[in-house]
Amino acid sequence: MLNTLYSLCMHGTGSTTETAVHRYPTAAKRGLTESAPPNVETVYDALLHRERLEPDKTTMGRRRVLSVSQRPHDATGRPWTYFRLGDYEWLTYREIKRYTAALGAGLAHLGLSAGGRVAIYAPTSREWTLCMLACYSQALQVVTAYDTLGAEGLLHAVNEGEARVVFVKADQLPTVLRIAERMPRVQTVVYYRDAYGMPAAAHAALAALRALKRRVLAMDEVHAYGVASPRDAVVAGRDDTALVMYTSGTTGPPKGVLIAHGGLLAVCGAIHELVPSTIDYGRDHVLSYLPLSHVLAFFVETYCVYSGIRIGYGTPRTLTEESMEPGGLGDLRALRPAVMLGVPQVWNAMRATVLRQVARRPWAVQRLFHGAVALKTWLVQRGLPTGLLDAVVFRRTRQATGGRLKIAITGGAPVNARVQRFIAAAVCPMLHGYGLSEASGLVAVQLPGDASVANVGPPVPSVEMKLVDAPDAGYYARHGQGEVWVRGPSVFQGYLNDAELTRRTVTADGWLRTGDIGQWTPRGQLQIIDRRKNLVKLAHGEYVALEALEAAYSNSQYVANICVCADARMPRPCAVVNVDAAHLERWARDAGIAYVSPADLPTSHAFVQLVLCDLAEAARLNGLPRQEVLADICIDPVLWTPENGMLTAASKLRRADILRRNHSHVQEMYSRCGLL
């Protein structure tokens, strides 16, 4: 695909302030994709379409939690939770249709009618998707709320979204109880639980909610209402709202994004044109473990329901054997998926794990492995076969993910080019996608067979795209750069209760201003340079792109995560580096750094310099100019997670919170740089 043009310029478009409009080649010839074939226009239609074609085909596999135990981690000694899980259990499309029709009728029995809203506040699971489909069987709308948002985040989504029913996992009943009296519209809470039972706190919360005169029902009870009193399906139209999706905002309260059924199915139709022939719709699996409250996971789930690719559910904690009882398989090896989604943090961790394992092998084996990575990258870029390397050198790394992965898809933030090449060599081809809630998920993605890196591919067939001058950030269309604007049937309906923000975000002629800065490659692929709000001017007048730098520095073995900080006082950026405390002692020992306690290492001058030197090497390998090489760092040894508030539910940095938690160390770092 070395000479392929990935997108085409539309004749007669473009001006001095904006590039020509780009479309995927098929969309340039016959128009934008508006639905999934054959004219499937709503999410529930997608289920009915697949059930008509293959009623007895199985999908939506889940593993029952048989037991949970807590004890010190086998390797680090830290408190850890271990799981014993059953085998995957599957449903047929006929069973899914029957169950969701009854569950939807049960929701209607509770007093909900077309256009009513149900808030789903639960982790990714089969129950999440069944509840969603049940809502759509009665033309109800789904309000999504990340299960990591906490009580205040749920309260905001439920009250602003005007949900009348909240659907939760039993573990979250205590959270619902804390805010129950501040959710006046919510009279019903529906819950589901694991096979091994409910925590004691959940039982207590259930009783307390009932004492507050709230109706609390198990999912199976609502289903039983529907079985006893069946109702005809009430299917929404393509222009009806399917989702009120609350974005995981990095600042301020989340915004409610209104997404129509037609927008989601336009994206499904676009994906359907791009899926490679190597995917076997009858047998291949997608591992679903990312939050379904995030648009990336949601639209992929919708596409799987429509297309027949089998969905197997997992959790971040049980992907590998690390949290499994002895002899148990993690979700990856139990399911053996063909497709896996991930955010950059997942791929960075996967690469770091493989490299740690390789570093323990003899010197000759290490050289063989790294040489094989370089050789395979060279072969793939030239379209040459790599089967021998896969069978001999990379067999173990491929087996760790189940041995059947055909495609890894990354999104949510920029992925480091070296990480992308490494995963493509050691595991399977990686495709970089780009999307946002305001465009129903996906607007650009690399195509199968494209071995290039540092781009997100062409616009998908459901949208057209152009770049518009961003003079405040120094980007101009005449240089092939600018803010990314998107138009097409997948663009959202607006922000809930915020007409002014909607007006500022979508132009009168339908162009969505994404806030991202991009540029075109000579072959029509889009490169995302950074978020417009994350471009910072340094003391010498040059701009630096914070997210792009974070992607470059994530290549360091010491980086679990990194927050680059810069302002107009600084000639070069600094950073707060998040390291995994579990590896501190080994790194210090390998480097010959003396210490009294591992707790001293994050502030040890010698250890900080060790990490800073490795980051300088990452800068060199990524070709960063001098003004983008970090001047100094401070280290945070407590891993950043959504649960401790350092990341959003979509694993994006909460910069202000990170800097606030590390305030004293950041001030010391700035002082060393002469800024204070």
XYZ file of C-alpha atoms in Angstrom, residues 53-612:
560
model
C -29.999 -13.779 9.702
C -28.485 -15.987 12.425
C -30.927 -16.606 15.281
C -28.948 -19.495 16.765
C -25.499 -17.957 16.535
C -23.902 -17.286 19.925
C -22.428 -14.016 21.197
C -22.110 -11.942 24.386
C -20.033 -14.427 26.345
C -19.356 -13.773 30.017
C -17.472 -15.497 32.826
C -19.128 -15.903 36.198
C -17.170 -14.765 39.248
C -17.049 -17.898 41.390
C -14.991 -16.533 44.275
C -12.936 -13.525 45.354
C -10.084 -13.581 47.860
C -7.654 -10.997 49.179
C -4.051 -11.622 50.190
C -0.587 -10.116 49.585
C 0.466 -9.996 45.931
C 2.590 -13.022 45.035
C 5.416 -10.827 43.662
C 5.232 -7.446 45.428
C 3.599 -8.269 48.754
C 1.056 -5.458 48.333
C -2.618 -6.155 49.204
C -4.209 -7.753 46.152
C -7.504 -9.250 45.008
C -7.560 -12.655 43.322
C -10.449 -14.067 41.296
C -11.690 -17.496 40.351
C -13.770 -17.300 37.166
C -15.823 -19.829 35.260
C -15.670 -20.583 31.544
C -17.301 -18.285 28.991
C -21.074 -18.749 28.780
C -22.869 -17.587 25.633
C -26.285 -16.408 24.472
C -27.789 -16.831 21.010
C -29.247 -13.894 19.108
C -32.678 -15.470 19.533
C -32.187 -15.551 23.316
C -30.923 -11.962 23.349
C -33.919 -10.725 21.373
C -36.336 -12.604 23.636
C -34.647 -11.450 26.849
C -34.306 -7.780 25.861
C -37.892 -7.645 24.602
C -39.112 -8.900 27.982
C -36.746 -6.647 29.948
C -37.871 -3.672 27.844
C -41.505 -4.543 28.530
C -40.601 -4.712 32.220
C -39.130 -1.206 32.059
C -42.325 0.006 30.391
C -44.260 -1.695 33.217
C -42.358 0.592 35.612
C -43.960 3.598 33.901
C -41.383 4.468 31.253
C -42.524 5.358 27.737
C -40.826 6.304 24.453
C -38.271 9.056 25.022
C -37.929 8.278 28.734
C -34.413 7.911 30.086
C -32.569 5.172 31.961
C -29.158 5.939 33.479
C -26.669 3.059 33.316
C -24.035 3.302 36.048
C -22.205 0.004 35.850
C -18.960 -1.567 34.654
C -18.721 -3.094 31.197
C -20.615 -6.376 31.237
C -23.194 -8.427 29.392
C -25.840 -6.957 31.667
C -24.865 -3.423 30.560
C -25.484 -4.276 26.901
C -28.684 -6.221 27.595
C -30.075 -3.254 29.529
C -29.122 -0.901 26.691
C -30.843 -3.082 24.071
C -33.891 -3.484 26.309
C -34.194 0.306 26.501
C -34.071 0.558 22.723
C -36.779 -2.106 22.355
C -39.153 0.499 23.843
C -37.565 3.611 22.250
C -36.124 4.681 25.604
C -32.950 6.755 25.798
C -29.803 5.708 27.666
C -27.906 8.118 29.907
C -24.351 6.863 30.356
C -22.386 7.495 33.535
C -18.906 6.108 34.131
C -18.960 3.772 37.117
C -15.745 5.458 38.328
C -17.284 8.952 38.467
C -18.347 8.647 42.086
C -21.528 9.859 43.696
C -21.345 13.480 42.513
C -20.671 12.473 38.906
C -23.647 10.111 38.943
C -25.823 12.779 40.548
C -24.937 15.274 37.800
C -25.674 12.798 34.984
C -28.951 11.570 36.484
C -30.367 14.981 37.382
C -29.309 16.864 34.258
C -30.217 13.844 32.106
C -33.634 13.605 33.818
C -33.350 9.834 34.201
C -36.200 8.124 36.024
C -34.529 4.738 36.455
C -30.934 3.986 37.451
C -29.362 0.650 36.467
C -26.366 -0.431 38.577
C -24.267 -3.371 39.638
C -25.112 -4.319 43.218
C -21.718 -3.074 44.435
C -22.782 0.486 43.522
C -25.968 0.513 45.613
C -24.148 2.303 48.485
C -23.197 5.086 46.043
C -26.827 5.436 44.950
C -27.911 5.543 48.597
C -25.585 8.485 49.362
C -27.349 10.692 46.800
C -30.825 9.133 46.704
C -32.538 12.084 48.376
C -30.934 14.491 45.878
C -32.326 12.567 42.862
C -36.021 13.500 43.063
C -36.978 12.026 39.669
C -35.480 8.607 40.392
C -38.017 6.348 42.029
C -36.649 3.021 40.758
C -33.218 1.422 41.011
C -32.542 -1.775 39.058
C -29.495 -3.840 39.983
C -27.687 -7.022 38.986
C -25.136 -9.029 40.939
C -22.342 -11.555 40.506
C -23.022 -15.269 40.870
C -21.165 -15.465 44.200
C -23.530 -12.958 45.803
C -23.737 -9.369 47.022
C -21.389 -7.580 49.425
C -22.794 -6.872 52.878
C -22.674 -3.127 52.165
C -24.902 -3.656 49.120
C -27.479 -5.561 51.191
C -27.518 -2.742 53.738
C -27.867 -0.082 51.019
C -30.726 -1.996 49.408
C -32.650 -2.043 52.679
C -31.921 1.647 53.309
C -33.117 2.647 49.836
C -36.368 0.784 50.371
C -36.762 2.562 53.702
C -36.553 5.825 51.716
C -39.539 4.591 49.661
C -37.415 3.887 46.593
C -38.360 0.889 44.491
C -35.282 -1.379 44.279
C -35.595 -4.352 41.920
C -33.253 -7.036 40.699
C -32.776 -7.148 36.934
C -34.454 -10.563 36.863
C -37.523 -9.146 38.638
C -37.958 -6.479 35.956
C -37.509 -9.166 33.305
C -40.210 -11.248 35.003
C -42.632 -8.291 34.820
C -42.073 -8.199 31.066
C -42.571 -11.943 30.669
C -45.877 -11.671 32.522
C -47.004 -8.567 30.593
C -45.371 -8.603 27.128
C -45.515 -5.526 24.903
C -44.859 -4.880 21.246
C -41.518 -3.294 20.447
C -41.492 0.492 20.071
C -38.584 1.163 17.726
C -37.168 4.673 17.525
C -36.459 6.564 14.303
C -32.986 7.282 12.936
C -33.175 10.916 14.093
C -34.301 10.056 17.623
C -31.809 10.359 20.465
C -30.213 7.076 21.488
C -27.708 8.314 24.046
C -27.047 11.111 26.441
C -23.348 10.345 26.759
C -21.499 12.169 29.479
C -17.946 12.909 28.411
C -15.168 12.268 30.900
C -14.184 15.914 31.086
C -10.687 16.743 32.295
C -11.962 20.020 33.764
C -15.378 20.929 35.102
C -18.497 18.756 35.152
C -19.064 16.294 32.291
C -21.145 17.500 29.329
C -24.151 15.543 28.075
C -23.659 14.723 24.382
C -26.851 13.882 22.469
C -26.196 11.081 19.962
C -28.857 9.883 17.514
C -29.481 6.285 16.448
C -28.729 7.276 12.862
C -25.338 8.681 13.826
C -24.294 5.420 15.472
C -25.480 3.316 12.525
C -23.743 5.616 10.041
C -20.499 4.836 11.875
C -21.363 1.117 11.805
C -21.918 1.309 8.058
C -18.580 3.074 7.638
C -16.740 0.445 9.687
C -18.387 -2.303 7.663
C -16.692 -0.982 4.526
C -13.273 -1.058 6.176
C -13.197 -4.352 8.107
C -10.624 -6.650 6.475
C -11.471 -9.974 4.879
C -9.272 -11.688 7.484
C -12.010 -11.173 10.111
C -14.257 -14.236 10.345
C -17.670 -12.947 11.405
C -18.782 -16.424 12.370
C -15.920 -17.300 14.716
C -13.821 -14.293 15.690
C -14.216 -12.521 19.023
C -13.804 -8.969 20.266
C -12.739 -8.569 23.887
C -15.009 -5.977 25.523
C -13.453 -4.531 28.686
C -13.140 -0.774 28.104
C -15.929 1.354 29.651
C -19.113 1.110 27.586
C -19.827 4.609 28.866
C -17.045 5.730 26.509
C -17.997 6.212 22.878
C -15.070 4.099 21.558
C -16.284 0.954 23.292
C -19.965 1.753 22.684
C -19.831 2.089 18.910
C -17.646 -1.030 18.594
C -20.178 -2.943 20.715
C -22.990 -1.677 18.478
C -21.084 -2.740 15.380
C -20.518 -6.223 16.815
C -24.248 -6.623 17.526
C -24.987 -5.585 13.947
C -22.256 -7.569 12.173
C -22.150 -10.785 14.168
C -18.584 -10.551 15.476
C -18.807 -12.338 18.815
C -18.409 -10.253 21.973
C -16.626 -11.673 25.003
C -16.625 -9.597 28.187
C -13.666 -9.082 30.484
C -12.375 -6.612 33.050
C -9.089 -4.695 33.304
C -8.231 -6.597 36.500
C -8.728 -10.052 34.968
C -7.184 -9.611 31.509
C -4.058 -11.563 32.485
C -3.228 -14.228 35.057
C -1.803 -11.682 37.543
C -5.097 -11.441 39.439
C -6.265 -15.010 38.897
C -6.174 -17.822 41.423
C -3.458 -20.417 40.634
C -4.294 -22.357 37.482
C -6.867 -19.841 36.264
C -6.677 -18.144 32.872
C -7.041 -14.412 32.361
C -9.687 -13.153 29.940
C -7.241 -12.817 27.040
C -6.138 -16.435 27.114
C -9.598 -17.744 27.990
C -11.337 -15.913 25.118
C -8.474 -15.791 22.577
C -9.892 -12.716 20.791
C -9.162 -11.659 17.218
C -9.723 -7.948 17.935
C -8.724 -5.959 21.000
C -9.323 -2.289 21.759
C -7.087 -0.299 24.044
C -6.010 3.165 25.077
C -2.286 4.044 24.947
C -1.875 3.202 28.633
C -2.807 -0.433 27.868
C -0.267 -0.752 25.055
C 2.464 1.027 27.036
C 1.949 -1.446 29.884
C 1.933 -4.414 27.490
C 5.203 -3.301 25.904
C 6.813 -2.657 29.297
C 5.810 -6.123 30.522
C 7.294 -7.831 27.464
C 10.524 -5.825 27.709
C 10.912 -6.685 31.416
C 10.545 -10.370 30.581
C 13.052 -10.111 27.719
C 15.527 -8.282 29.982
C 15.660 -11.354 32.246
C 16.782 -13.591 29.386
C 20.419 -14.211 28.342
C 22.169 -11.452 26.411
C 22.057 -13.412 23.134
C 18.286 -13.928 23.429
C 17.790 -10.213 24.082
C 19.750 -9.305 20.955
C 17.790 -11.852 18.913
C 14.459 -10.458 20.127
C 15.256 -6.794 19.485
C 16.788 -7.636 16.125
C 13.651 -9.570 15.206
C 11.464 -6.558 16.115
C 13.515 -4.341 13.801
C 13.538 -6.942 11.019
C 9.797 -7.578 11.177
C 9.089 -3.832 11.104
C 11.250 -3.555 7.972
C 9.513 -6.536 6.320
C 5.985 -5.312 7.124
C 6.701 -1.864 5.709
C 7.633 -3.538 2.420
C 4.753 -5.998 2.360
C 7.005 -9.045 2.807
C 6.051 -12.229 4.731
C 6.831 -12.514 8.451
C 5.453 -15.956 9.289
C 8.788 -17.457 10.356
C 9.497 -14.656 12.836
C 5.970 -14.937 14.255
C 6.307 -18.692 14.714
C 9.816 -18.724 16.184
C 10.535 -15.420 17.949
C 7.139 -13.929 18.779
C 5.176 -17.084 19.579
C 5.307 -16.489 23.351
C 4.263 -12.833 23.179
C 1.395 -13.725 20.868
C 0.294 -16.591 23.127
C 0.130 -14.197 26.094
C -2.788 -12.453 24.347
C -4.453 -15.718 23.359
C -2.556 -16.402 20.133
C -5.329 -15.302 17.752
C -5.130 -11.495 17.754
C -5.440 -10.146 14.214
C -5.972 -6.453 14.950
C -5.230 -4.174 17.888
C -7.089 -0.855 17.780
C -5.851 2.113 19.783
C -7.704 5.334 20.471
C -8.534 7.901 23.111
C -5.158 9.691 22.899
C -2.014 9.631 20.731
C 0.039 6.443 20.965
C 3.824 6.581 20.771
C 5.084 5.565 17.316
C 7.708 3.219 18.799
C 5.049 1.534 20.933
C 2.853 1.092 17.853
C 5.723 -0.476 15.903
C 6.601 -2.743 18.825
C 3.049 -4.083 19.293
C 2.721 -4.548 15.524
C 5.915 -6.619 15.505
C 5.582 -8.618 18.724
C 1.804 -9.151 18.859
C -0.319 -8.112 15.854
C -0.947 -5.137 13.528
C -2.077 -2.021 15.391
C -4.480 0.487 13.848
C -4.707 3.999 15.272
C -8.192 5.496 15.310
C -9.485 8.969 16.069
C -12.920 9.883 17.254
C -14.984 11.816 19.753
C -18.385 11.571 21.371
C -19.603 14.549 19.357
C -19.182 12.503 16.152
C -20.785 9.271 17.449
C -17.378 7.739 17.960
C -15.177 7.358 14.915
C -14.091 9.893 12.302
C -10.767 8.467 11.062
C -8.879 5.178 11.323
C -5.879 3.510 9.780
C -6.718 0.833 7.258
C -5.681 -2.814 7.570
C -2.428 -3.302 5.708
C -1.215 0.245 6.399
C 2.070 -0.202 8.285
C 2.751 3.517 8.712
C 2.735 5.140 12.157
C 2.123 8.595 13.629
C -1.204 9.056 11.822
C -4.845 8.101 12.351
C -5.603 7.185 8.747
C -8.174 8.764 6.416
C -11.669 10.025 7.224
C -14.111 7.130 7.509
C -16.801 6.928 4.780
C -19.480 8.526 7.000
C -17.744 11.914 7.337
C -15.899 14.565 5.391
C -13.100 16.579 6.908
C -11.129 19.786 6.470
C -8.484 21.731 8.387
C -9.169 25.365 9.252
C -6.739 28.109 10.274
C -5.938 28.282 13.994
C -3.963 31.541 14.029
C -3.820 31.784 17.832
C -1.852 28.519 17.839
C 0.229 29.282 14.756
C -1.324 26.703 12.395
C -2.471 27.647 8.894
C -4.263 25.783 6.131
C -1.749 26.997 3.555
C 0.775 24.741 5.315
C -1.656 21.801 5.353
C -2.373 22.286 9.059
C -5.219 23.588 11.173
C -8.109 22.722 13.464
C -9.915 19.541 12.412
C -13.513 20.171 11.300
C -15.849 17.238 10.601
C -19.254 17.007 8.898
C -21.601 14.125 8.188
C -24.574 12.115 9.477
C -22.667 10.970 12.565
C -22.239 14.498 13.982
C -24.112 14.791 17.279
C -27.404 16.568 17.933
C -25.966 19.016 20.466
C -25.145 19.349 24.147
C -27.965 18.692 26.580
C -29.410 21.964 27.916
C -26.579 24.042 26.432
C -27.593 25.673 23.164
C -24.808 28.267 23.393
C -22.023 25.665 23.642
C -23.660 23.723 20.810
C -23.684 26.870 18.649
C -19.981 27.467 19.344
C -19.133 23.842 18.548
C -21.189 23.207 15.375
C -21.403 25.765 12.566
C -24.662 26.726 10.883
C -23.766 24.522 7.897
C -23.052 21.465 10.048
C -19.272 21.495 10.598
C -18.135 20.166 13.979
C -15.175 22.071 15.410
C -13.240 19.312 17.167
C -10.679 21.438 19.006
C -7.911 19.150 17.710
C -5.023 20.363 15.560
C -4.169 18.172 12.578
C -2.220 18.013 9.355
C -2.457 15.940 6.176
C 0.177 13.495 4.998
C 0.966 13.448 1.256
C -1.215 10.319 0.952
C -4.267 11.826 2.624
C -3.886 10.445 6.133
C -4.679 12.655 9.094
C -2.082 13.339 11.757
C -3.284 14.743 15.079
C -0.729 17.213 16.406
C -2.478 18.062 19.671
C -5.522 19.479 21.371
C -5.846 23.187 20.699
C -6.169 23.851 24.433
C -2.987 21.836 25.139
C -0.722 23.918 22.912
C 1.547 26.021 25.118
C 3.873 28.840 24.079
C 7.319 28.728 25.714
C 9.533 31.657 26.686
C 11.187 31.831 23.248
C 7.833 31.979 21.422
C 7.762 28.369 20.163
C 4.681 26.230 20.815
C 4.874 22.757 22.339
C 2.088 20.171 22.122
C 1.675 18.585 25.546
C -0.134 15.391 24.474
C 2.324 14.759 21.656
C 5.244 15.092 24.076
C 3.562 12.761 26.557
C 3.162 10.163 23.817
C 6.861 10.487 22.946
C 8.081 10.178 26.527
C 5.795 7.245 27.332
C 8.354 5.158 25.453
C 10.616 5.216 28.543
C 10.674 2.025 30.586
C 10.227 4.056 33.783
C 7.029 5.812 32.694
C 3.699 4.388 33.790
C 2.216 7.775 32.898
C 3.492 11.311 32.468
C 2.113 14.837 32.732
C 4.170 17.415 30.827
C 3.861 20.970 32.111
C 4.960 24.192 30.459
C 4.173 27.893 30.375
C 5.459 31.147 28.921
C 8.149 31.505 31.622
C 9.889 28.279 30.608
C 12.451 27.768 27.837
C 11.796 23.991 28.006
C 9.004 21.886 29.507
C 9.130 19.920 32.753
C 7.079 16.883 33.780
C 5.551 14.934 36.624
C 6.471 11.301 35.967
C 4.269 8.531 37.330
C 6.330 5.410 38.050
C 5.188 2.009 39.269
C 6.458 1.676 42.844
C 6.528 -2.111 42.446
C 9.647 -1.802 40.269
C 11.536 0.945 42.143
C 13.869 -1.335 44.084
C 14.828 -3.429 41.074
C 15.564 -0.347 38.978
C 17.674 1.190 41.756
C 19.537 -2.074 42.325
C 20.248 -2.506 38.609
C 21.593 1.069 38.447
C 23.685 0.741 41.618
C 21.757 3.475 43.461
C 22.049 3.290 47.251
C 18.971 3.867 49.409
C 17.760 3.251 52.946
C 14.089 2.701 52.097
C 12.286 2.301 48.745
C 10.110 5.222 49.847
C 13.181 7.482 49.537
C 13.768 6.720 45.847
C 11.188 9.068 44.236
C 13.010 12.055 45.775
C 16.534 10.630 45.442
C 18.654 12.899 43.221
C 20.407 9.865 41.733
C 17.139 8.118 40.893
C 15.557 11.271 39.445
C 18.622 11.721 37.234
C 18.395 8.073 36.131
C 14.822 8.615 34.936
C 15.610 12.027 33.426
